[in-house]
Amino acid sequence: MTRIGAIEGGGTKFVVAVGTPDGQVGETETFPTTTPEETMDRTVQFFKDKGVDAIGFGSFGPVDLNPASATYGHIAKTPKPHWSGYDVVGHLKRHINVPIGFDTDVNGAALGEATYGAAKGLSSCLYITVGTGIGAGAVVEGKLVHGLTHPEMGHIFVKRHPEDTYAGKCPYHQDCLEGLAAGPAIEARWGVKAYELGEDHKAWEFQTYYLAQALMNYILTMSPEKIILGGGVSKQLHLFPRIREEVKRLLNGYVQHPAVLDTDSGYIVPPGLEDRAGITGALALGMQALKQQ
Ligand code: ADP
Ligand code: ZN
Protein backbone atom coordinates (compact mmCIF):
# COMPACT_ATOMS: atom_id res chain seq x y z
CA MET A 1 0.00 0.00 0.00
CA THR A 2 1.17 3.52 -0.79
CA ARG A 3 2.56 5.42 2.18
CA ILE A 4 3.13 9.15 2.08
CA GLY A 5 5.42 11.06 4.40
CA ALA A 6 4.30 14.50 5.58
CA ILE A 7 6.32 17.31 7.19
CA GLU A 8 4.73 20.41 8.63
CA GLY A 9 7.83 22.49 9.19
CA GLY A 10 6.96 25.47 11.35
CA GLY A 11 9.18 28.13 12.85
CA THR A 12 8.61 26.83 16.38
CA LYS A 13 7.76 23.16 15.88
CA PHE A 14 8.01 20.38 13.32
CA VAL A 15 5.26 17.80 12.87
CA VAL A 16 6.18 14.66 10.91
CA ALA A 17 3.74 11.92 9.97
CA VAL A 18 3.00 8.99 7.72
CA GLY A 19 -0.32 8.97 5.88
CA THR A 20 -2.23 7.34 3.07
CA PRO A 21 -3.41 8.66 -0.34
CA ASP A 22 -6.96 9.16 0.97
CA GLY A 23 -5.70 11.88 3.33
CA GLN A 24 -5.64 9.86 6.54
CA VAL A 25 -2.76 10.80 8.84
CA GLY A 26 -1.31 7.97 10.94
CA GLU A 27 1.80 7.79 13.13
CA THR A 28 2.85 11.34 14.02
CA GLU A 29 5.73 12.91 15.93
CA THR A 30 6.20 16.52 17.04
CA PHE A 31 9.43 18.20 18.12
CA PRO A 32 10.71 21.76 18.52
CA THR A 33 12.44 23.56 15.64
CA THR A 34 16.05 24.03 16.78
CA THR A 35 19.09 24.22 14.48
CA PRO A 36 18.52 23.07 10.89
CA GLU A 37 20.96 20.15 11.26
CA GLU A 38 19.38 18.83 14.45
CA THR A 39 15.80 19.37 13.23
CA MET A 40 16.36 17.79 9.81
CA ASP A 41 18.30 14.85 11.34
CA ARG A 42 15.37 14.14 13.59
CA THR A 43 13.04 14.33 10.58
CA VAL A 44 15.21 11.86 8.63
CA GLN A 45 15.35 9.51 11.65
CA PHE A 46 11.55 9.42 11.76
CA PHE A 47 11.18 8.49 8.09
CA LYS A 48 14.18 6.16 7.82
CA ASP A 49 12.36 2.86 8.36
CA LYS A 50 8.84 3.97 7.38
CA GLY A 51 9.12 2.91 3.71
CA VAL A 52 7.39 6.01 2.35
CA ASP A 53 6.89 6.37 -1.41
CA ALA A 54 7.02 10.16 -1.41
CA ILE A 55 7.31 13.03 1.07
CA GLY A 56 5.45 16.33 1.17
CA PHE A 57 7.01 19.26 3.03
CA GLY A 58 5.08 22.41 3.91
CA SER A 59 7.71 24.80 5.22
CA PHE A 60 7.86 28.05 7.12
CA GLY A 61 9.20 30.76 4.85
CA PRO A 62 10.57 32.40 2.99
CA VAL A 63 11.58 29.54 0.71
CA ASP A 64 12.83 29.18 -2.85
CA LEU A 65 10.16 27.31 -4.81
CA ASN A 66 11.48 27.78 -8.34
CA PRO A 67 12.59 24.35 -9.62
CA ALA A 68 14.89 26.06 -12.13
CA SER A 69 16.75 27.98 -9.40
CA ALA A 70 20.12 26.87 -8.01
CA THR A 71 18.75 27.38 -4.53
CA TYR A 72 15.45 25.52 -5.05
CA GLY A 73 14.33 23.91 -1.79
CA HIS A 74 16.44 26.20 0.36
CA ILE A 75 15.18 28.41 3.14
CA ALA A 76 15.71 31.98 1.89
CA LYS A 77 17.05 34.88 3.94
CA THR A 78 15.29 34.75 7.31
CA PRO A 79 15.81 36.41 10.68
CA LYS A 80 15.54 32.92 12.20
CA PRO A 81 19.07 32.07 13.42
CA HIS A 82 21.03 29.43 11.38
CA TRP A 83 18.26 28.73 8.82
CA SER A 84 19.10 31.33 6.13
CA GLY A 85 20.17 29.50 2.98
CA TYR A 86 19.75 26.04 4.49
CA ASP A 87 19.04 23.37 1.87
CA VAL A 88 16.15 21.48 3.50
CA VAL A 89 15.12 19.52 0.40
CA GLY A 90 18.76 18.62 -0.37
CA HIS A 91 19.20 17.30 3.16
CA LEU A 92 16.12 15.09 2.84
CA LYS A 93 17.10 13.87 -0.64
CA ARG A 94 20.56 12.79 0.54
CA HIS A 95 19.00 10.46 3.10
CA ILE A 96 15.67 9.38 1.63
CA ASN A 97 15.52 8.94 -2.11
CA VAL A 98 11.83 9.44 -2.91
CA PRO A 99 9.96 12.23 -4.74
CA ILE A 100 9.68 15.30 -2.52
CA GLY A 101 6.91 17.87 -2.83
CA PHE A 102 8.05 21.15 -1.32
CA ASP A 103 6.05 24.31 -0.78
CA THR A 104 5.18 26.94 1.80
CA ASP A 105 3.13 25.79 4.79
CA VAL A 106 0.18 27.94 3.74
CA ASN A 107 0.28 26.64 0.15
CA GLY A 108 0.34 23.12 1.58
CA ALA A 109 -2.71 23.86 3.72
CA ALA A 110 -4.50 25.31 0.69
CA LEU A 111 -3.80 22.16 -1.34
CA GLY A 112 -4.86 20.01 1.63
CA GLU A 113 -8.20 21.82 1.91
CA ALA A 114 -8.64 21.62 -1.89
CA THR A 115 -7.89 17.88 -1.95
CA TYR A 116 -9.35 16.56 1.29
CA GLY A 117 -11.08 19.42 3.08
CA ALA A 118 -13.61 22.23 2.72
CA ALA A 119 -12.89 22.81 -0.99
CA LYS A 120 -12.81 19.15 -2.02
CA GLY A 121 -14.27 18.72 -5.51
CA LEU A 122 -13.86 22.40 -6.44
CA SER A 123 -11.24 23.65 -8.87
CA SER A 124 -10.33 26.79 -6.94
CA CYS A 125 -10.07 27.99 -3.37
CA LEU A 126 -8.23 30.39 -1.15
CA TYR A 127 -6.83 29.34 2.23
CA ILE A 128 -5.94 32.22 4.53
CA THR A 129 -4.20 31.83 7.84
CA VAL A 130 -4.61 34.56 10.43
CA GLY A 131 -2.13 33.73 13.17
CA THR A 132 1.32 35.06 14.04
CA GLY A 133 1.28 36.44 10.51
CA ILE A 134 -1.26 36.53 7.72
CA GLY A 135 -0.67 34.45 4.61
CA ALA A 136 -2.74 32.84 1.93
CA GLY A 137 -2.42 30.01 -0.55
CA ALA A 138 -4.45 29.98 -3.75
CA VAL A 139 -5.53 26.99 -5.80
CA VAL A 140 -6.67 27.96 -9.30
CA GLU A 141 -7.88 25.40 -11.83
CA GLY A 142 -6.64 22.64 -9.56
CA LYS A 143 -3.13 24.02 -9.13
CA LEU A 144 -1.33 26.03 -6.49
CA VAL A 145 -0.43 29.52 -7.71
CA HIS A 146 3.28 30.31 -7.54
CA GLY A 147 4.08 32.91 -10.17
CA LEU A 148 7.23 34.93 -9.68
CA THR A 149 7.89 33.60 -6.16
CA HIS A 150 4.66 32.99 -4.31
CA PRO A 151 1.76 35.26 -3.46
CA GLU A 152 1.97 37.20 -0.17
CA MET A 153 -1.64 38.19 0.24
CA GLY A 154 -1.28 39.08 3.91
CA HIS A 155 0.68 42.22 3.07
CA ILE A 156 -1.92 44.09 1.07
CA PHE A 157 -3.11 47.51 2.17
CA VAL A 158 -6.59 48.00 3.58
CA LYS A 159 -8.48 51.14 4.57
CA ARG A 160 -7.99 52.01 8.19
CA HIS A 161 -10.86 51.83 10.62
CA PRO A 162 -11.59 55.49 11.48
CA GLU A 163 -11.22 54.78 15.21
CA ASP A 164 -8.03 52.74 14.95
CA THR A 165 -5.02 54.70 16.17
CA TYR A 166 -2.65 51.71 16.35
CA ALA A 167 0.40 52.31 14.10
CA GLY A 168 0.72 48.77 12.77
CA LYS A 169 3.30 46.06 13.30
CA CYS A 170 4.65 44.91 9.93
CA PRO A 171 8.44 45.49 9.81
CA TYR A 172 8.19 46.08 6.05
CA HIS A 173 4.93 48.02 5.56
CA GLN A 174 3.80 48.94 9.06
CA ASP A 175 0.01 49.13 8.57
CA CYS A 176 -0.55 46.48 5.90
CA LEU A 177 -3.21 43.83 6.64
CA GLU A 178 -0.76 41.68 8.62
CA GLY A 179 0.50 44.76 10.47
CA LEU A 180 -3.05 45.59 11.57
CA ALA A 181 -4.84 42.27 11.91
CA ALA A 182 -2.46 39.38 12.71
CA GLY A 183 -2.50 38.02 16.28
CA PRO A 184 0.50 40.06 17.51
CA ALA A 185 -1.05 43.30 16.18
CA ILE A 186 -4.32 42.62 18.01
CA GLU A 187 -2.39 41.91 21.20
CA ALA A 188 -0.16 44.96 20.88
CA ARG A 189 -3.16 47.22 20.18
CA TRP A 190 -5.21 46.07 23.16
CA GLY A 191 -2.51 44.85 25.54
CA VAL A 192 -4.15 41.45 26.15
CA LYS A 193 -3.98 37.99 24.61
CA ALA A 194 -6.33 37.75 21.63
CA TYR A 195 -8.14 34.73 23.06
CA GLU A 196 -8.93 36.70 26.23
CA LEU A 197 -10.90 39.39 24.39
CA GLY A 198 -14.65 38.95 24.82
CA GLU A 199 -16.86 38.54 21.75
CA ASP A 200 -18.25 42.07 22.20
CA HIS A 201 -14.84 43.72 22.35
CA LYS A 202 -14.09 46.49 19.84
CA ALA A 203 -11.13 44.40 18.67
CA TRP A 204 -13.45 42.12 16.68
CA GLU A 205 -15.16 45.06 14.99
CA PHE A 206 -11.74 46.19 13.73
CA GLN A 207 -10.85 42.61 12.81
CA THR A 208 -14.04 42.19 10.80
CA TYR A 209 -13.46 45.52 9.09
CA TYR A 210 -9.94 44.58 7.97
CA LEU A 211 -10.48 40.95 7.05
CA ALA A 212 -13.67 41.66 5.09
CA GLN A 213 -11.84 44.25 2.97
CA ALA A 214 -9.08 41.76 2.25
CA LEU A 215 -11.60 39.06 1.29
CA MET A 216 -13.41 41.49 -0.96
CA ASN A 217 -10.12 42.24 -2.75
CA TYR A 218 -9.36 38.53 -3.13
CA ILE A 219 -12.88 37.81 -4.42
CA LEU A 220 -12.57 40.59 -6.97
CA THR A 221 -9.10 39.59 -8.13
CA MET A 222 -9.29 35.77 -8.24
CA SER A 223 -12.93 34.82 -7.76
CA PRO A 224 -12.24 31.73 -5.63
CA GLU A 225 -15.05 29.17 -5.29
CA LYS A 226 -14.40 28.80 -1.56
CA ILE A 227 -12.63 30.90 1.06
CA ILE A 228 -11.20 29.09 4.07
CA LEU A 229 -10.07 31.08 7.09
CA GLY A 230 -7.65 29.24 9.37
CA GLY A 231 -4.95 30.05 11.93
CA GLY A 232 -5.24 30.85 15.63
CA VAL A 233 -7.22 34.08 15.35
CA SER A 234 -9.87 32.41 13.16
CA LYS A 235 -10.72 30.18 16.14
CA GLN A 236 -12.95 33.12 17.09
CA LEU A 237 -15.89 31.54 15.26
CA HIS A 238 -18.18 34.52 15.98
CA LEU A 239 -16.11 36.39 13.38
CA PHE A 240 -17.46 34.26 10.53
CA PRO A 241 -21.05 35.57 10.34
CA ARG A 242 -19.77 39.11 10.88
CA ILE A 243 -17.18 38.84 8.11
CA ARG A 244 -19.74 37.31 5.70
CA GLU A 245 -22.13 40.20 6.32
CA GLU A 246 -19.39 42.80 5.94
CA VAL A 247 -18.10 41.26 2.70
CA LYS A 248 -21.64 41.35 1.31
CA ARG A 249 -22.07 44.95 2.44
CA LEU A 250 -18.75 46.04 0.89
CA LEU A 251 -19.39 44.30 -2.43
CA ASN A 252 -22.74 46.08 -2.45
CA GLY A 253 -24.40 43.90 -5.06
CA TYR A 254 -21.54 44.12 -7.54
CA VAL A 255 -20.90 40.37 -7.46
CA GLN A 256 -24.27 38.73 -8.10
CA HIS A 257 -23.62 35.23 -6.89
CA PRO A 258 -25.41 33.28 -4.13
CA ALA A 259 -22.00 32.54 -2.54
CA VAL A 260 -21.82 36.21 -1.63
CA LEU A 261 -25.50 37.21 -1.50
CA ASP A 262 -26.56 34.32 0.73
CA THR A 263 -24.43 34.65 3.85
CA ASP A 264 -25.47 31.13 4.93
CA SER A 265 -24.12 29.63 1.71
CA GLY A 266 -20.99 28.20 3.29
CA TYR A 267 -18.71 30.29 1.10
CA ILE A 268 -16.44 31.69 3.83
CA VAL A 269 -15.69 28.84 6.23
CA PRO A 270 -13.25 27.47 8.83
CA PRO A 271 -10.86 24.70 7.69
CA GLY A 272 -12.62 21.41 6.89
CA LEU A 273 -9.51 19.63 8.19
CA GLU A 274 -9.64 21.64 11.43
CA ASP A 275 -6.23 21.58 13.14
CA ARG A 276 -4.96 18.95 10.69
CA ALA A 277 -4.89 21.38 7.73
CA GLY A 278 -1.10 21.80 7.95
CA ILE A 279 -0.05 18.16 8.20
CA THR A 280 -2.74 16.92 5.77
CA GLY A 281 -1.61 19.68 3.40
CA ALA A 282 1.94 18.32 3.56
CA LEU A 283 0.52 14.90 2.74
CA ALA A 284 -1.26 16.40 -0.29
CA LEU A 285 2.09 17.91 -1.42
CA GLY A 286 3.62 14.42 -1.15
CA MET A 287 0.77 12.88 -3.18
CA GLN A 288 1.23 15.53 -5.85
CA ALA A 289 4.98 14.81 -6.03
CA LEU A 290 4.29 11.09 -6.38
CA LYS A 291 1.86 11.65 -9.25
CA GLN A 292 4.24 14.04 -11.03
CA GLN A 293 7.34 11.85 -10.88
P1 ADP B 1 1.26 30.34 13.79
O1 ADP B 1 0.68 31.45 12.99
O2 ADP B 1 2.49 30.74 14.54
O3 ADP B 1 1.44 29.08 13.02
P2 ADP B 1 -1.30 30.24 15.13
O4 ADP B 1 -2.05 30.09 13.85
O5 ADP B 1 -1.76 29.43 16.29
O6 ADP B 1 0.24 29.95 14.95
O7 ADP B 1 -1.38 31.77 15.51
C1 ADP B 1 -0.90 32.28 16.71
C2 ADP B 1 -1.59 33.62 16.97
O8 ADP B 1 -3.00 33.41 17.03
C3 ADP B 1 -1.19 34.28 18.26
O9 ADP B 1 -1.05 35.68 18.06
C4 ADP B 1 -2.37 33.99 19.19
O10 ADP B 1 -2.54 34.98 20.15
C5 ADP B 1 -3.53 33.92 18.26
N1 ADP B 1 -4.54 32.96 18.74
C6 ADP B 1 -4.37 31.66 19.02
N2 ADP B 1 -5.49 31.11 19.48
C7 ADP B 1 -6.43 32.08 19.47
C8 ADP B 1 -7.82 32.16 19.81
N3 ADP B 1 -8.48 31.11 20.29
N4 ADP B 1 -8.44 33.36 19.66
C9 ADP B 1 -7.78 34.44 19.19
N5 ADP B 1 -6.49 34.43 18.87
C10 ADP B 1 -5.82 33.28 19.00
ZN1 ZN C 1 3.47 43.88 5.48
Coordinates of C-alpha atoms and ligand atoms in Angstrom, one line a residue:
M1 CA 0.0 0.0 0.0
T2 CA 1.2 3.5 -0.8
R3 CA 2.6 5.4 2.2
I4 CA 3.1 9.1 2.1
G5 CA 5.4 11.1 4.4
A6 CA 4.3 14.5 5.6
I7 CA 6.3 17.3 7.2
E8 CA 4.7 20.4 8.6
G9 CA 7.8 22.5 9.2
G10 CA 7.0 25.5 11.4
G11 CA 9.2 28.1 12.8
T12 CA 8.6 26.8 16.4
K13 CA 7.8 23.2 15.9
F14 CA 8.0 20.4 13.3
V15 CA 5.3 17.8 12.9
V16 CA 6.2 14.7 10.9
A17 CA 3.7 11.9 10.0
V18 CA 3.0 9.0 7.7
G19 CA -0.3 9.0 5.9
T20 CA -2.2 7.3 3.1
P21 CA -3.4 8.7 -0.3
D22 CA -7.0 9.2 1.0
G23 CA -5.7 11.9 3.3
Q24 CA -5.6 9.9 6.5
V25 CA -2.8 10.8 8.8
G26 CA -1.3 8.0 10.9
E27 CA 1.8 7.8 13.1
T28 CA 2.9 11.3 14.0
E29 CA 5.7 12.9 15.9
T30 CA 6.2 16.5 17.0
F31 CA 9.4 18.2 18.1
P32 CA 10.7 21.8 18.5
T33 CA 12.4 23.6 15.6
T34 CA 16.1 24.0 16.8
T35 CA 19.1 24.2 14.5
P36 CA 18.5 23.1 10.9
E37 CA 21.0 20.1 11.3
E38 CA 19.4 18.8 14.5
T39 CA 15.8 19.4 13.2
M40 CA 16.4 17.8 9.8
D41 CA 18.3 14.9 11.3
R42 CA 15.4 14.1 13.6
T43 CA 13.0 14.3 10.6
V44 CA 15.2 11.9 8.6
Q45 CA 15.4 9.5 11.6
F46 CA 11.6 9.4 11.8
F47 CA 11.2 8.5 8.1
K48 CA 14.2 6.2 7.8
D49 CA 12.4 2.9 8.4
K50 CA 8.8 4.0 7.4
G51 CA 9.1 2.9 3.7
V52 CA 7.4 6.0 2.4
D53 CA 6.9 6.4 -1.4
A54 CA 7.0 10.2 -1.4
I55 CA 7.3 13.0 1.1
G56 CA 5.5 16.3 1.2
F57 CA 7.0 19.3 3.0
G58 CA 5.1 22.4 3.9
S59 CA 7.7 24.8 5.2
F60 CA 7.9 28.1 7.1
G61 CA 9.2 30.8 4.8
P62 CA 10.6 32.4 3.0
V63 CA 11.6 29.5 0.7
D64 CA 12.8 29.2 -2.8
L65 CA 10.2 27.3 -4.8
N66 CA 11.5 27.8 -8.3
P67 CA 12.6 24.3 -9.6
A68 CA 14.9 26.1 -12.1
S69 CA 16.7 28.0 -9.4
A70 CA 20.1 26.9 -8.0
T71 CA 18.8 27.4 -4.5
Y72 CA 15.4 25.5 -5.0
G73 CA 14.3 23.9 -1.8
H74 CA 16.4 26.2 0.4
I75 CA 15.2 28.4 3.1
A76 CA 15.7 32.0 1.9
K77 CA 17.0 34.9 3.9
T78 CA 15.3 34.7 7.3
P79 CA 15.8 36.4 10.7
K80 CA 15.5 32.9 12.2
P81 CA 19.1 32.1 13.4
H82 CA 21.0 29.4 11.4
W83 CA 18.3 28.7 8.8
S84 CA 19.1 31.3 6.1
G85 CA 20.2 29.5 3.0
Y86 CA 19.8 26.0 4.5
D87 CA 19.0 23.4 1.9
V88 CA 16.1 21.5 3.5
V89 CA 15.1 19.5 0.4
G90 CA 18.8 18.6 -0.4
H91 CA 19.2 17.3 3.2
L92 CA 16.1 15.1 2.8
K93 CA 17.1 13.9 -0.6
R94 CA 20.6 12.8 0.5
H95 CA 19.0 10.5 3.1
I96 CA 15.7 9.4 1.6
N97 CA 15.5 8.9 -2.1
V98 CA 11.8 9.4 -2.9
P99 CA 10.0 12.2 -4.7
I100 CA 9.7 15.3 -2.5
G101 CA 6.9 17.9 -2.8
F102 CA 8.1 21.2 -1.3
D103 CA 6.0 24.3 -0.8
T104 CA 5.2 26.9 1.8
D105 CA 3.1 25.8 4.8
V106 CA 0.2 27.9 3.7
N107 CA 0.3 26.6 0.2
G108 CA 0.3 23.1 1.6
A109 CA -2.7 23.9 3.7
A110 CA -4.5 25.3 0.7
L111 CA -3.8 22.2 -1.3
G112 CA -4.9 20.0 1.6
E113 CA -8.2 21.8 1.9
A114 CA -8.6 21.6 -1.9
T115 CA -7.9 17.9 -2.0
Y116 CA -9.4 16.6 1.3
G117 CA -11.1 19.4 3.1
A118 CA -13.6 22.2 2.7
A119 CA -12.9 22.8 -1.0
K120 CA -12.8 19.1 -2.0
G121 CA -14.3 18.7 -5.5
L122 CA -13.9 22.4 -6.4
S123 CA -11.2 23.6 -8.9
S124 CA -10.3 26.8 -6.9
C125 CA -10.1 28.0 -3.4
L126 CA -8.2 30.4 -1.2
Y127 CA -6.8 29.3 2.2
I128 CA -5.9 32.2 4.5
T129 CA -4.2 31.8 7.8
V130 CA -4.6 34.6 10.4
G131 CA -2.1 33.7 13.2
T132 CA 1.3 35.1 14.0
G133 CA 1.3 36.4 10.5
I134 CA -1.3 36.5 7.7
G135 CA -0.7 34.5 4.6
A136 CA -2.7 32.8 1.9
G137 CA -2.4 30.0 -0.6
A138 CA -4.5 30.0 -3.8
V139 CA -5.5 27.0 -5.8
V140 CA -6.7 28.0 -9.3
E141 CA -7.9 25.4 -11.8
G142 CA -6.6 22.6 -9.6
K143 CA -3.1 24.0 -9.1
L144 CA -1.3 26.0 -6.5
V145 CA -0.4 29.5 -7.7
H146 CA 3.3 30.3 -7.5
G147 CA 4.1 32.9 -10.2
L148 CA 7.2 34.9 -9.7
T149 CA 7.9 33.6 -6.2
H150 CA 4.7 33.0 -4.3
P151 CA 1.8 35.3 -3.5
E152 CA 2.0 37.2 -0.2
M153 CA -1.6 38.2 0.2
G154 CA -1.3 39.1 3.9
H155 CA 0.7 42.2 3.1
I156 CA -1.9 44.1 1.1
F157 CA -3.1 47.5 2.2
V158 CA -6.6 48.0 3.6
K159 CA -8.5 51.1 4.6
R160 CA -8.0 52.0 8.2
H161 CA -10.9 51.8 10.6
P162 CA -11.6 55.5 11.5
E163 CA -11.2 54.8 15.2
D164 CA -8.0 52.7 15.0
T165 CA -5.0 54.7 16.2
Y166 CA -2.6 51.7 16.4
A167 CA 0.4 52.3 14.1
G168 CA 0.7 48.8 12.8
K169 CA 3.3 46.1 13.3
C170 CA 4.7 44.9 9.9
P171 CA 8.4 45.5 9.8
Y172 CA 8.2 46.1 6.0
H173 CA 4.9 48.0 5.6
Q174 CA 3.8 48.9 9.1
D175 CA 0.0 49.1 8.6
C176 CA -0.5 46.5 5.9
L177 CA -3.2 43.8 6.6
E178 CA -0.8 41.7 8.6
G179 CA 0.5 44.8 10.5
L180 CA -3.0 45.6 11.6
A181 CA -4.8 42.3 11.9
A182 CA -2.5 39.4 12.7
G183 CA -2.5 38.0 16.3
P184 CA 0.5 40.1 17.5
A185 CA -1.1 43.3 16.2
I186 CA -4.3 42.6 18.0
E187 CA -2.4 41.9 21.2
A188 CA -0.2 45.0 20.9
R189 CA -3.2 47.2 20.2
W190 CA -5.2 46.1 23.2
G191 CA -2.5 44.8 25.5
V192 CA -4.2 41.4 26.2
K193 CA -4.0 38.0 24.6
A194 CA -6.3 37.8 21.6
Y195 CA -8.1 34.7 23.1
E196 CA -8.9 36.7 26.2
L197 CA -10.9 39.4 24.4
G198 CA -14.7 38.9 24.8
E199 CA -16.9 38.5 21.8
D200 CA -18.3 42.1 22.2
H201 CA -14.8 43.7 22.3
K202 CA -14.1 46.5 19.8
A203 CA -11.1 44.4 18.7
W204 CA -13.5 42.1 16.7
E205 CA -15.2 45.1 15.0
F206 CA -11.7 46.2 13.7
Q207 CA -10.9 42.6 12.8
T208 CA -14.0 42.2 10.8
Y209 CA -13.5 45.5 9.1
Y210 CA -9.9 44.6 8.0
L211 CA -10.5 40.9 7.0
A212 CA -13.7 41.7 5.1
Q213 CA -11.8 44.2 3.0
A214 CA -9.1 41.8 2.3
L215 CA -11.6 39.1 1.3
M216 CA -13.4 41.5 -1.0
N217 CA -10.1 42.2 -2.7
Y218 CA -9.4 38.5 -3.1
I219 CA -12.9 37.8 -4.4
L220 CA -12.6 40.6 -7.0
T221 CA -9.1 39.6 -8.1
M222 CA -9.3 35.8 -8.2
S223 CA -12.9 34.8 -7.8
P224 CA -12.2 31.7 -5.6
E225 CA -15.0 29.2 -5.3
K226 CA -14.4 28.8 -1.6
I227 CA -12.6 30.9 1.1
I228 CA -11.2 29.1 4.1
L229 CA -10.1 31.1 7.1
G230 CA -7.7 29.2 9.4
G231 CA -5.0 30.1 11.9
G232 CA -5.2 30.9 15.6
V233 CA -7.2 34.1 15.4
S234 CA -9.9 32.4 13.2
K235 CA -10.7 30.2 16.1
Q236 CA -13.0 33.1 17.1
L237 CA -15.9 31.5 15.3
H238 CA -18.2 34.5 16.0
L239 CA -16.1 36.4 13.4
F240 CA -17.5 34.3 10.5
P241 CA -21.0 35.6 10.3
R242 CA -19.8 39.1 10.9
I243 CA -17.2 38.8 8.1
R244 CA -19.7 37.3 5.7
E245 CA -22.1 40.2 6.3
E246 CA -19.4 42.8 5.9
V247 CA -18.1 41.3 2.7
K248 CA -21.6 41.4 1.3
R249 CA -22.1 44.9 2.4
L250 CA -18.8 46.0 0.9
L251 CA -19.4 44.3 -2.4
N252 CA -22.7 46.1 -2.5
G253 CA -24.4 43.9 -5.1
Y254 CA -21.5 44.1 -7.5
V255 CA -20.9 40.4 -7.5
Q256 CA -24.3 38.7 -8.1
H257 CA -23.6 35.2 -6.9
P258 CA -25.4 33.3 -4.1
A259 CA -22.0 32.5 -2.5
V260 CA -21.8 36.2 -1.6
L261 CA -25.5 37.2 -1.5
D262 CA -26.6 34.3 0.7
T263 CA -24.4 34.7 3.8
D264 CA -25.5 31.1 4.9
S265 CA -24.1 29.6 1.7
G266 CA -21.0 28.2 3.3
Y267 CA -18.7 30.3 1.1
I268 CA -16.4 31.7 3.8
V269 CA -15.7 28.8 6.2
P270 CA -13.2 27.5 8.8
P271 CA -10.9 24.7 7.7
G272 CA -12.6 21.4 6.9
L273 CA -9.5 19.6 8.2
E274 CA -9.6 21.6 11.4
D275 CA -6.2 21.6 13.1
R276 CA -5.0 18.9 10.7
A277 CA -4.9 21.4 7.7
G278 CA -1.1 21.8 8.0
I279 CA -0.1 18.2 8.2
T280 CA -2.7 16.9 5.8
G281 CA -1.6 19.7 3.4
A282 CA 1.9 18.3 3.6
L283 CA 0.5 14.9 2.7
A284 CA -1.3 16.4 -0.3
L285 CA 2.1 17.9 -1.4
G286 CA 3.6 14.4 -1.2
M287 CA 0.8 12.9 -3.2
Q288 CA 1.2 15.5 -5.9
A289 CA 5.0 14.8 -6.0
L290 CA 4.3 11.1 -6.4
K291 CA 1.9 11.7 -9.2
Q292 CA 4.2 14.0 -11.0
Q293 CA 7.3 11.9 -10.9
Ligands
ADP1 P1 1.3 30.3 13.8 O1 0.7 31.5 13.0 O2 2.5 30.7 14.5 O3 1.4 29.1 13.0 P2 -1.3 30.2 15.1 O4 -2.0 30.1 13.8 O5 -1.8 29.4 16.3 O6 0.2 30.0 15.0 O7 -1.4 31.8 15.5 C1 -0.9 32.3 16.7 C2 -1.6 33.6 17.0 O8 -3.0 33.4 17.0 C3 -1.2 34.3 18.3 O9 -1.0 35.7 18.1 C4 -2.4 34.0 19.2 O10 -2.5 35.0 20.1 C5 -3.5 33.9 18.3 N1 -4.5 33.0 18.7 C6 -4.4 31.7 19.0 N2 -5.5 31.1 19.5 C7 -6.4 32.1 19.5 C8 -7.8 32.2 19.8 N3 -8.5 31.1 20.3 N4 -8.4 33.4 19.7 C9 -7.8 34.4 19.2 N5 -6.5 34.4 18.9 C10 -5.8 33.3 19.0
ZN2 ZN 3.5 43.9 5.5

